PDB file of C-alpha atoms in Angstrom:
ATOM      1  CA  ALA A   6      86.257 200.442  21.059  1.00 79.00           C
ATOM      2  CA  GLN A   7      89.018 202.475  21.938  1.00 86.00           C
ATOM      3  CA  SER A   8      88.747 206.003  23.906  1.00 92.00           C
ATOM      4  CA  VAL A   9      90.985 208.526  25.320  1.00 96.00           C
ATOM      5  CA  ALA A  10      90.155 211.121  28.031  1.00 97.00           C
ATOM      6  CA  GLN A  11      91.902 214.457  28.718  1.00 97.00           C
ATOM      7  CA  PRO A  12      90.195 215.732  31.985  1.00 96.00           C
ATOM      8  CA  GLU A  13      91.507 219.147  31.753  1.00 96.00           C
ATOM      9  CA  ASP A  14      90.466 221.475  28.994  1.00 96.00           C
ATOM     10  CA  GLN A  15      92.976 224.151  30.091  1.00 97.00           C
ATOM     11  CA  VAL A  16      96.251 224.009  32.267  1.00 98.00           C
ATOM     12  CA  ASN A  17      98.034 227.066  33.509  1.00 98.00           C
ATOM     13  CA  VAL A  18     101.334 227.029  34.803  1.00 98.00           C
ATOM     14  CA  ALA A  19     104.216 229.492  35.399  1.00 98.00           C
ATOM     15  CA  GLU A  20     107.330 229.703  33.258  1.00 98.00           C
ATOM     16  CA  GLY A  21     110.078 227.284  34.805  1.00 97.00           C
ATOM     17  CA  ASN A  22     107.557 225.364  36.738  1.00 98.00           C
ATOM     18  CA  PRO A  23     107.035 221.829  36.074  1.00 97.00           C
ATOM     19  CA  LEU A  24     104.022 220.807  34.029  1.00 97.00           C
ATOM     20  CA  THR A  25     101.786 217.934  33.397  1.00 98.00           C
ATOM     21  CA  VAL A  26      99.000 217.433  31.021  1.00 98.00           C
ATOM     22  CA  LYS A  27      96.835 214.183  31.772  1.00 98.00           C
ATOM     23  CA  CYS A  28      95.761 211.463  29.414  1.00 98.00           C
ATOM     24  CA  THR A  29      93.634 208.315  30.323  1.00 98.00           C
ATOM     25  CA  TYR A  30      92.834 205.630  27.615  1.00 97.00           C
ATOM     26  CA  SER A  31      90.591 202.679  27.297  1.00 94.00           C
ATOM     27  CA  VAL A  32      91.382 199.878  25.315  1.00 91.00           C
ATOM     28  CA  SER A  33      90.557 196.169  24.585  1.00 89.00           C
ATOM     29  CA  GLY A  34      94.215 194.783  23.843  1.00 88.00           C
ATOM     30  CA  ASN A  35      97.668 196.445  24.161  1.00 89.00           C
ATOM     31  CA  PRO A  36      97.841 200.301  23.553  1.00 92.00           C
ATOM     32  CA  TYR A  37      99.835 202.258  21.331  1.00 93.00           C
ATOM     33  CA  LEU A  38      99.983 205.934  22.711  1.00 96.00           C
ATOM     34  CA  PHE A  39     101.045 209.043  21.083  1.00 96.00           C
ATOM     35  CA  TRP A  40     101.193 212.619  22.065  1.00 98.00           C
ATOM     36  CA  TYR A  41     100.696 215.567  19.558  1.00 97.00           C
ATOM     37  CA  VAL A  42     101.145 219.362  19.956  1.00 96.00           C
ATOM     38  CA  GLN A  43      99.096 221.814  17.685  1.00 94.00           C
ATOM     39  CA  TYR A  44     100.359 225.646  17.210  1.00 91.00           C
ATOM     40  CA  PRO A  45      97.880 228.417  15.754  1.00 84.00           C
ATOM     41  CA  ASN A  46      97.692 227.817  12.246  1.00 79.00           C
ATOM     42  CA  ARG A  47      99.912 224.767  12.229  1.00 84.00           C
ATOM     43  CA  GLY A  48      99.389 221.201  11.751  1.00 87.00           C
ATOM     44  CA  LEU A  49      99.694 218.574  14.708  1.00 93.00           C
ATOM     45  CA  GLN A  50     103.346 217.635  15.372  1.00 95.00           C
ATOM     46  CA  PHE A  51     104.378 214.590  16.756  1.00 95.00           C
ATOM     47  CA  LEU A  52     106.114 214.739  20.335  1.00 96.00           C
ATOM     48  CA  LEU A  53     106.364 211.381  21.421  1.00 96.00           C
ATOM     49  CA  LYS A  54     105.029 207.662  21.409  1.00 96.00           C
ATOM     50  CA  TYR A  55     104.844 204.549  23.649  1.00 96.00           C
ATOM     51  CA  ILE A  56     104.759 201.052  21.939  1.00 93.00           C
ATOM     52  CA  THR A  57     106.589 198.898  24.421  1.00 91.00           C
ATOM     53  CA  GLY A  58     109.425 198.543  26.715  1.00 91.00           C
ATOM     54  CA  ASP A  59     110.409 201.074  29.286  1.00 93.00           C
ATOM     55  CA  ASN A  60     107.321 202.948  30.600  1.00 94.00           C
ATOM     56  CA  LEU A  61     109.040 206.614  30.556  1.00 96.00           C
ATOM     57  CA  VAL A  62     109.672 207.830  26.981  1.00 97.00           C
ATOM     58  CA  LYS A  63     111.391 210.926  26.171  1.00 96.00           C
ATOM     59  CA  GLY A  64     110.307 213.100  23.086  1.00 95.00           C
ATOM     60  CA  SER A  65     110.894 216.438  21.491  1.00 91.00           C
ATOM     61  CA  TYR A  66     111.387 220.108  23.217  1.00 92.00           C
ATOM     62  CA  GLY A  67     112.045 218.327  26.450  1.00 95.00           C
ATOM     63  CA  PHE A  68     109.100 216.539  27.041  1.00 97.00           C
ATOM     64  CA  GLU A  69     108.611 213.128  28.528  1.00 97.00           C
ATOM     65  CA  ALA A  70     105.560 210.813  29.151  1.00 98.00           C
ATOM     66  CA  GLU A  71     104.875 207.729  31.472  1.00 96.00           C
ATOM     67  CA  PHE A  72     102.960 205.036  30.684  1.00 97.00           C
ATOM     68  CA  ASN A  73     101.136 203.566  33.532  1.00 97.00           C
ATOM     69  CA  LYS A  74      99.174 200.165  32.504  1.00 95.00           C
ATOM     70  CA  SER A  75      97.488 199.768  36.002  1.00 95.00           C
ATOM     71  CA  GLN A  76      96.069 203.366  35.891  1.00 96.00           C
ATOM     72  CA  THR A  77      95.581 203.107  32.060  1.00 97.00           C
ATOM     73  CA  SER A  78      97.265 206.612  32.006  1.00 98.00           C
ATOM     74  CA  PHE A  79      99.781 208.216  29.736  1.00 98.00           C
ATOM     75  CA  HIS A  80     100.557 211.544  31.448  1.00 98.00           C
ATOM     76  CA  LEU A  81     102.789 214.439  29.261  1.00 98.00           C
ATOM     77  CA  LYS A  82     105.203 216.170  31.425  1.00 98.00           C
ATOM     78  CA  LYS A  83     108.091 218.466  31.179  1.00 98.00           C
ATOM     79  CA  PRO A  84     110.559 219.487  34.107  1.00 97.00           C
ATOM     80  CA  SER A  85     110.618 223.348  33.341  1.00 97.00           C
ATOM     81  CA  ALA A  86     107.843 224.993  30.980  1.00 97.00           C
ATOM     82  CA  LEU A  87     108.768 227.651  28.614  1.00 97.00           C
ATOM     83  CA  VAL A  88     106.337 230.433  27.297  1.00 96.00           C
ATOM     84  CA  SER A  89     106.857 228.638  23.879  1.00 95.00           C
ATOM     85  CA  ASP A  90     105.237 225.676  25.094  1.00 96.00           C
ATOM     86  CA  SER A  91     101.818 227.274  25.005  1.00 96.00           C
ATOM     87  CA  ALA A  92      99.629 225.447  22.408  1.00 96.00           C
ATOM     88  CA  LEU A  93      96.930 222.665  22.216  1.00 96.00           C
ATOM     89  CA  TYR A  94      98.100 219.256  23.242  1.00 98.00           C
ATOM     90  CA  PHE A  95      96.514 215.816  22.031  1.00 98.00           C
ATOM     91  CA  CYS A  96      96.774 212.201  23.464  1.00 98.00           C
ATOM     92  CA  ALA A  97      95.784 209.401  21.012  1.00 96.00           C
ATOM     93  CA  VAL A  98      95.546 205.912  21.192  1.00 94.00           C
ATOM     94  CA  ARG A  99      95.715 203.027  18.909  1.00 90.00           C
ATOM     95  CA  ASP A 100      94.153 199.776  19.996  1.00 87.00           C
ATOM     96  CA  MET A 101      96.287 196.556  19.180  1.00 82.00           C
ATOM     97  CA  GLY A 102      93.773 193.992  20.770  1.00 74.00           C
ATOM     98  CA  ASN A 103      91.764 193.343  17.329  1.00 62.00           C
ATOM     99  CA  SER A 104      93.414 193.340  13.892  1.00 61.00           C
ATOM    100  CA  GLY A 105      95.360 196.050  14.832  1.00 57.00           C
ATOM    101  CA  ASN A 106      94.021 197.790  11.823  1.00 63.00           C
ATOM    102  CA  THR A 107      92.153 200.369  13.984  1.00 75.00           C
ATOM    103  CA  PRO A 108      92.641 204.115  13.625  1.00 83.00           C
ATOM    104  CA  LEU A 109      94.398 206.696  15.855  1.00 89.00           C
ATOM    105  CA  VAL A 110      91.828 207.998  18.239  1.00 92.00           C
ATOM    106  CA  PHE A 111      92.411 211.487  19.617  1.00 95.00           C
ATOM    107  CA  GLY A 112      91.250 212.999  22.839  1.00 96.00           C
ATOM    108  CA  LYS A 113      89.592 216.631  22.845  1.00 96.00           C
ATOM    109  CA  GLY A 114      93.021 218.199  23.601  1.00 97.00           C
ATOM    110  CA  THR A 115      94.189 220.395  26.587  1.00 98.00           C
ATOM    111  CA  ARG A 116      95.054 223.896  26.069  1.00 97.00           C
ATOM    112  CA  LEU A 117      98.571 224.636  27.917  1.00 97.00           C
ATOM    113  CA  SER A 118      99.206 228.127  28.825  1.00 97.00           C
ATOM    114  CA  VAL A 119     102.729 228.913  30.327  1.00 97.00           C
ATOM    115  CA  ILE A 120     102.812 232.536  32.167  1.00 96.00           C
ATOM    116  CA  ALA A 121     106.071 234.427  32.123  1.00 94.00           C
TER     117      ALA A 121
ATOM    118  CA  ASP B   7     110.485 215.531   2.093  1.00 51.00           C
ATOM    119  CA  THR B   8     108.237 218.615   1.912  1.00 69.00           C
ATOM    120  CA  GLY B   9     105.727 216.967   4.448  1.00 92.00           C
ATOM    121  CA  VAL B  10     102.236 216.380   3.911  1.00 96.00           C
ATOM    122  CA  SER B  11     100.542 219.046   1.751  1.00 96.00           C
ATOM    123  CA  GLN B  12      96.664 219.797   1.663  1.00 97.00           C
ATOM    124  CA  ASP B  13      94.899 221.927  -0.940  1.00 97.00           C
ATOM    125  CA  PRO B  14      93.046 224.464  -0.819  1.00 97.00           C
ATOM    126  CA  ARG B  15      93.822 225.676   2.606  1.00 96.00           C
ATOM    127  CA  HIS B  16      90.441 227.282   2.926  1.00 97.00           C
ATOM    128  CA  LYS B  17      87.260 226.725   1.170  1.00 98.00           C
ATOM    129  CA  ILE B  18      83.852 228.665   1.582  1.00 98.00           C
ATOM    130  CA  THR B  19      80.873 226.972  -0.245  1.00 98.00           C
ATOM    131  CA  LYS B  20      77.203 227.367  -0.326  1.00 98.00           C
ATOM    132  CA  ARG B  21      75.192 224.900   1.135  1.00 98.00           C
ATOM    133  CA  GLY B  22      74.307 222.168  -1.527  1.00 98.00           C
ATOM    134  CA  GLN B  23      77.548 222.335  -3.383  1.00 98.00           C
ATOM    135  CA  ASN B  24      79.932 219.964  -3.966  1.00 98.00           C
ATOM    136  CA  VAL B  25      83.533 220.272  -2.772  1.00 98.00           C
ATOM    137  CA  THR B  26      86.877 218.183  -3.292  1.00 98.00           C
ATOM    138  CA  PHE B  27      89.933 218.345  -1.182  1.00 98.00           C
ATOM    139  CA  ARG B  28      93.261 217.036  -1.988  1.00 98.00           C
ATOM    140  CA  CYS B  29      96.144 215.778   0.005  1.00 98.00           C
ATOM    141  CA  ASP B  30      99.678 214.876  -0.968  1.00 97.00           C
ATOM    142  CA  PRO B  31     101.262 212.459   1.343  1.00 96.00           C
ATOM    143  CA  ILE B  32     104.988 212.328   2.311  1.00 95.00           C
ATOM    144  CA  SER B  33     106.535 210.259  -0.489  1.00 92.00           C
ATOM    145  CA  GLU B  34     106.415 206.693  -0.111  1.00 87.00           C
ATOM    146  CA  HIS B  35     104.214 207.011   2.964  1.00 93.00           C
ATOM    147  CA  ASN B  36     101.879 203.750   2.285  1.00 92.00           C
ATOM    148  CA  ARG B  37      99.213 204.851   4.843  1.00 92.00           C
ATOM    149  CA  LEU B  38      97.014 207.902   4.484  1.00 95.00           C
ATOM    150  CA  TYR B  39      94.455 209.085   6.709  1.00 95.00           C
ATOM    151  CA  TRP B  40      91.609 211.509   6.686  1.00 97.00           C
ATOM    152  CA  TYR B  41      90.440 213.240   9.925  1.00 97.00           C
ATOM    153  CA  ARG B  42      87.865 215.899  10.907  1.00 97.00           C
ATOM    154  CA  GLN B  43      88.430 218.459  13.615  1.00 95.00           C
ATOM    155  CA  THR B  44      85.736 220.880  14.958  1.00 94.00           C
ATOM    156  CA  LEU B  45      86.394 223.795  17.563  1.00 89.00           C
ATOM    157  CA  GLY B  46      87.036 222.536  20.783  1.00 86.00           C
ATOM    158  CA  GLN B  47      87.439 218.691  19.755  1.00 91.00           C
ATOM    159  CA  GLY B  48      90.258 216.526  18.787  1.00 93.00           C
ATOM    160  CA  PRO B  49      90.549 215.048  15.424  1.00 95.00           C
ATOM    161  CA  GLU B  50      87.987 212.331  14.535  1.00 95.00           C
ATOM    162  CA  PHE B  51      88.759 209.753  12.301  1.00 94.00           C
ATOM    163  CA  LEU B  52      87.110 209.656   8.662  1.00 95.00           C
ATOM    164  CA  THR B  53      88.846 207.165   6.792  1.00 95.00           C
ATOM    165  CA  TYR B  54      92.269 205.275   6.026  1.00 92.00           C
ATOM    166  CA  PHE B  55      93.951 203.959   3.153  1.00 93.00           C
ATOM    167  CA  GLN B  56      96.768 201.513   2.756  1.00 91.00           C
ATOM    168  CA  ASN B  57      98.370 202.239  -0.561  1.00 92.00           C
ATOM    169  CA  GLU B  58      95.173 202.394  -2.864  1.00 92.00           C
ATOM    170  CA  ALA B  59      92.979 200.349  -0.668  1.00 92.00           C
ATOM    171  CA  GLN B  60      90.454 201.955   1.462  1.00 92.00           C
ATOM    172  CA  LEU B  61      90.751 199.901   4.545  1.00 89.00           C
ATOM    173  CA  GLU B  62      88.611 201.452   7.101  1.00 87.00           C
ATOM    174  CA  LYS B  63      85.547 204.116   7.159  1.00 90.00           C
ATOM    175  CA  SER B  64      84.082 205.692  10.047  1.00 90.00           C
ATOM    176  CA  ARG B  65      80.381 205.816  10.724  1.00 86.00           C
ATOM    177  CA  LEU B  66      80.884 209.703  10.400  1.00 81.00           C
ATOM    178  CA  LEU B  67      81.410 209.168   6.945  1.00 85.00           C
ATOM    179  CA  SER B  68      77.904 209.515   5.423  1.00 89.00           C
ATOM    180  CA  ASP B  69      77.205 208.351   1.751  1.00 93.00           C
ATOM    181  CA  ARG B  70      77.902 212.036   0.821  1.00 96.00           C
ATOM    182  CA  PHE B  71      81.531 211.506   1.662  1.00 96.00           C
ATOM    183  CA  SER B  72      83.989 209.771  -0.751  1.00 96.00           C
ATOM    184  CA  ALA B  73      87.495 209.234  -0.938  1.00 96.00           C
ATOM    185  CA  GLU B  74      89.999 207.933  -3.303  1.00 96.00           C
ATOM    186  CA  ARG B  75      93.599 207.402  -3.504  1.00 96.00           C
ATOM    187  CA  PRO B  76      94.518 206.337  -7.177  1.00 91.00           C
ATOM    188  CA  LYS B  77      97.957 204.627  -7.662  1.00 87.00           C
ATOM    189  CA  GLY B  78      98.429 204.820  -3.834  1.00 86.00           C
ATOM    190  CA  SER B  79      99.927 208.344  -4.032  1.00 91.00           C
ATOM    191  CA  PHE B  80      97.814 211.446  -3.518  1.00 96.00           C
ATOM    192  CA  SER B  81      94.181 211.227  -2.032  1.00 97.00           C
ATOM    193  CA  THR B  82      90.928 213.125  -2.907  1.00 98.00           C
ATOM    194  CA  LEU B  83      87.920 213.764  -0.251  1.00 98.00           C
ATOM    195  CA  GLU B  84      84.850 214.916  -1.859  1.00 98.00           C
ATOM    196  CA  ILE B  85      81.924 215.862   0.135  1.00 97.00           C
ATOM    197  CA  GLN B  86      78.513 216.016  -2.211  1.00 97.00           C
ATOM    198  CA  ARG B  87      75.298 218.634  -1.224  1.00 97.00           C
ATOM    199  CA  THR B  88      77.359 220.167   1.311  1.00 98.00           C
ATOM    200  CA  GLU B  89      75.459 221.065   4.773  1.00 97.00           C
ATOM    201  CA  GLN B  90      76.470 223.643   7.345  1.00 96.00           C
ATOM    202  CA  GLY B  91      77.287 221.072   9.742  1.00 95.00           C
ATOM    203  CA  ASP B  92      80.273 219.838   7.552  1.00 97.00           C
ATOM    204  CA  SER B  93      81.896 223.009   8.340  1.00 97.00           C
ATOM    205  CA  ALA B  94      85.292 221.930   9.875  1.00 97.00           C
ATOM    206  CA  MET B  95      88.766 221.390   9.420  1.00 96.00           C
ATOM    207  CA  TYR B  96      89.786 218.465   7.151  1.00 97.00           C
ATOM    208  CA  LEU B  97      92.978 216.891   8.251  1.00 97.00           C
ATOM    209  CA  CYS B  98      95.311 214.506   6.171  1.00 97.00           C
ATOM    210  CA  ALA B  99      97.989 212.505   7.650  1.00 96.00           C
ATOM    211  CA  SER B 100     100.336 209.838   6.326  1.00 95.00           C
ATOM    212  CA  SER B 101     102.580 207.358   7.733  1.00 92.00           C
ATOM    213  CA  SER B 102     105.253 204.668   6.675  1.00 90.00           C
ATOM    214  CA  GLY B 103     106.197 201.261   7.906  1.00 77.00           C
ATOM    215  CA  GLY B 104     103.984 199.489  10.795  1.00 80.00           C
ATOM    216  CA  LEU B 105     101.030 200.666  13.228  1.00 80.00           C
ATOM    217  CA  ASP B 106     103.748 201.655  15.437  1.00 85.00           C
ATOM    218  CA  THR B 107     105.065 204.587  13.590  1.00 87.00           C
ATOM    219  CA  GLU B 108     103.700 207.981  14.092  1.00 90.00           C
ATOM    220  CA  ALA B 109     101.476 209.857  11.342  1.00 92.00           C
ATOM    221  CA  PHE B 110     102.679 213.390  10.022  1.00 94.00           C
ATOM    222  CA  PHE B 111      99.661 215.665   9.494  1.00 95.00           C
ATOM    223  CA  GLY B 112      99.158 218.478   7.166  1.00 96.00           C
ATOM    224  CA  GLN B 113      98.050 221.951   7.958  1.00 94.00           C
ATOM    225  CA  GLY B 114      94.416 221.119   6.991  1.00 96.00           C
ATOM    226  CA  THR B 115      91.564 222.529   4.774  1.00 97.00           C
ATOM    227  CA  ARG B 116      89.142 224.915   6.571  1.00 97.00           C
ATOM    228  CA  LEU B 117      85.802 224.274   5.020  1.00 98.00           C
ATOM    229  CA  THR B 118      82.908 226.783   5.723  1.00 98.00           C
ATOM    230  CA  VAL B 119      79.560 225.998   4.354  1.00 98.00           C
ATOM    231  CA  VAL B 120      77.242 229.141   4.361  1.00 97.00           C
TER     232      VAL B 120
END
């Protein structure tokens, strides 16, 4: 069965510094990978996805993520953090190894705190 | 599109009562998902519809839980004989196209069982 690990419960970064939120996954076939963000009292919002092609994918609000097949990772990055980026971030994977009719499986989430 | 809409936003119920939640997906989205999220955890998959067909159910979905999507439009999630462990945020999401498309989430229904 597919799984996602977000090894850090909390990431603190100073405003203007680069940020990285880590994600590793386990699947039997090819992965479809997603990042979502959750602000307080708001629903999960889609940030970006990797399906195939270029390993570096760009998404909303200046975020990007790099797919690394050998390390089974899909870390979320941003070159310069903003205070408004402070939120809960979720990595998710869909395993396309079997029928493909598998659900999106989420990690536990990483709380990002950007300090002014 | 007005986004995925869930009703009610909050529900407090006594243990043993039945509750029903509604989800209105983005129009023409053929896939609809139900997830449950508890504090400090990511969303956990409950069940999934493609049009009106329920294609997948998690083992988390006990016999007390039932979901429907009549006519492939809105969906309902019913919990019978609620238990305190059912207290959680229940999230609905919808998507269109293939499995490579992202799902759009509603704001959720927060259930508290007292």
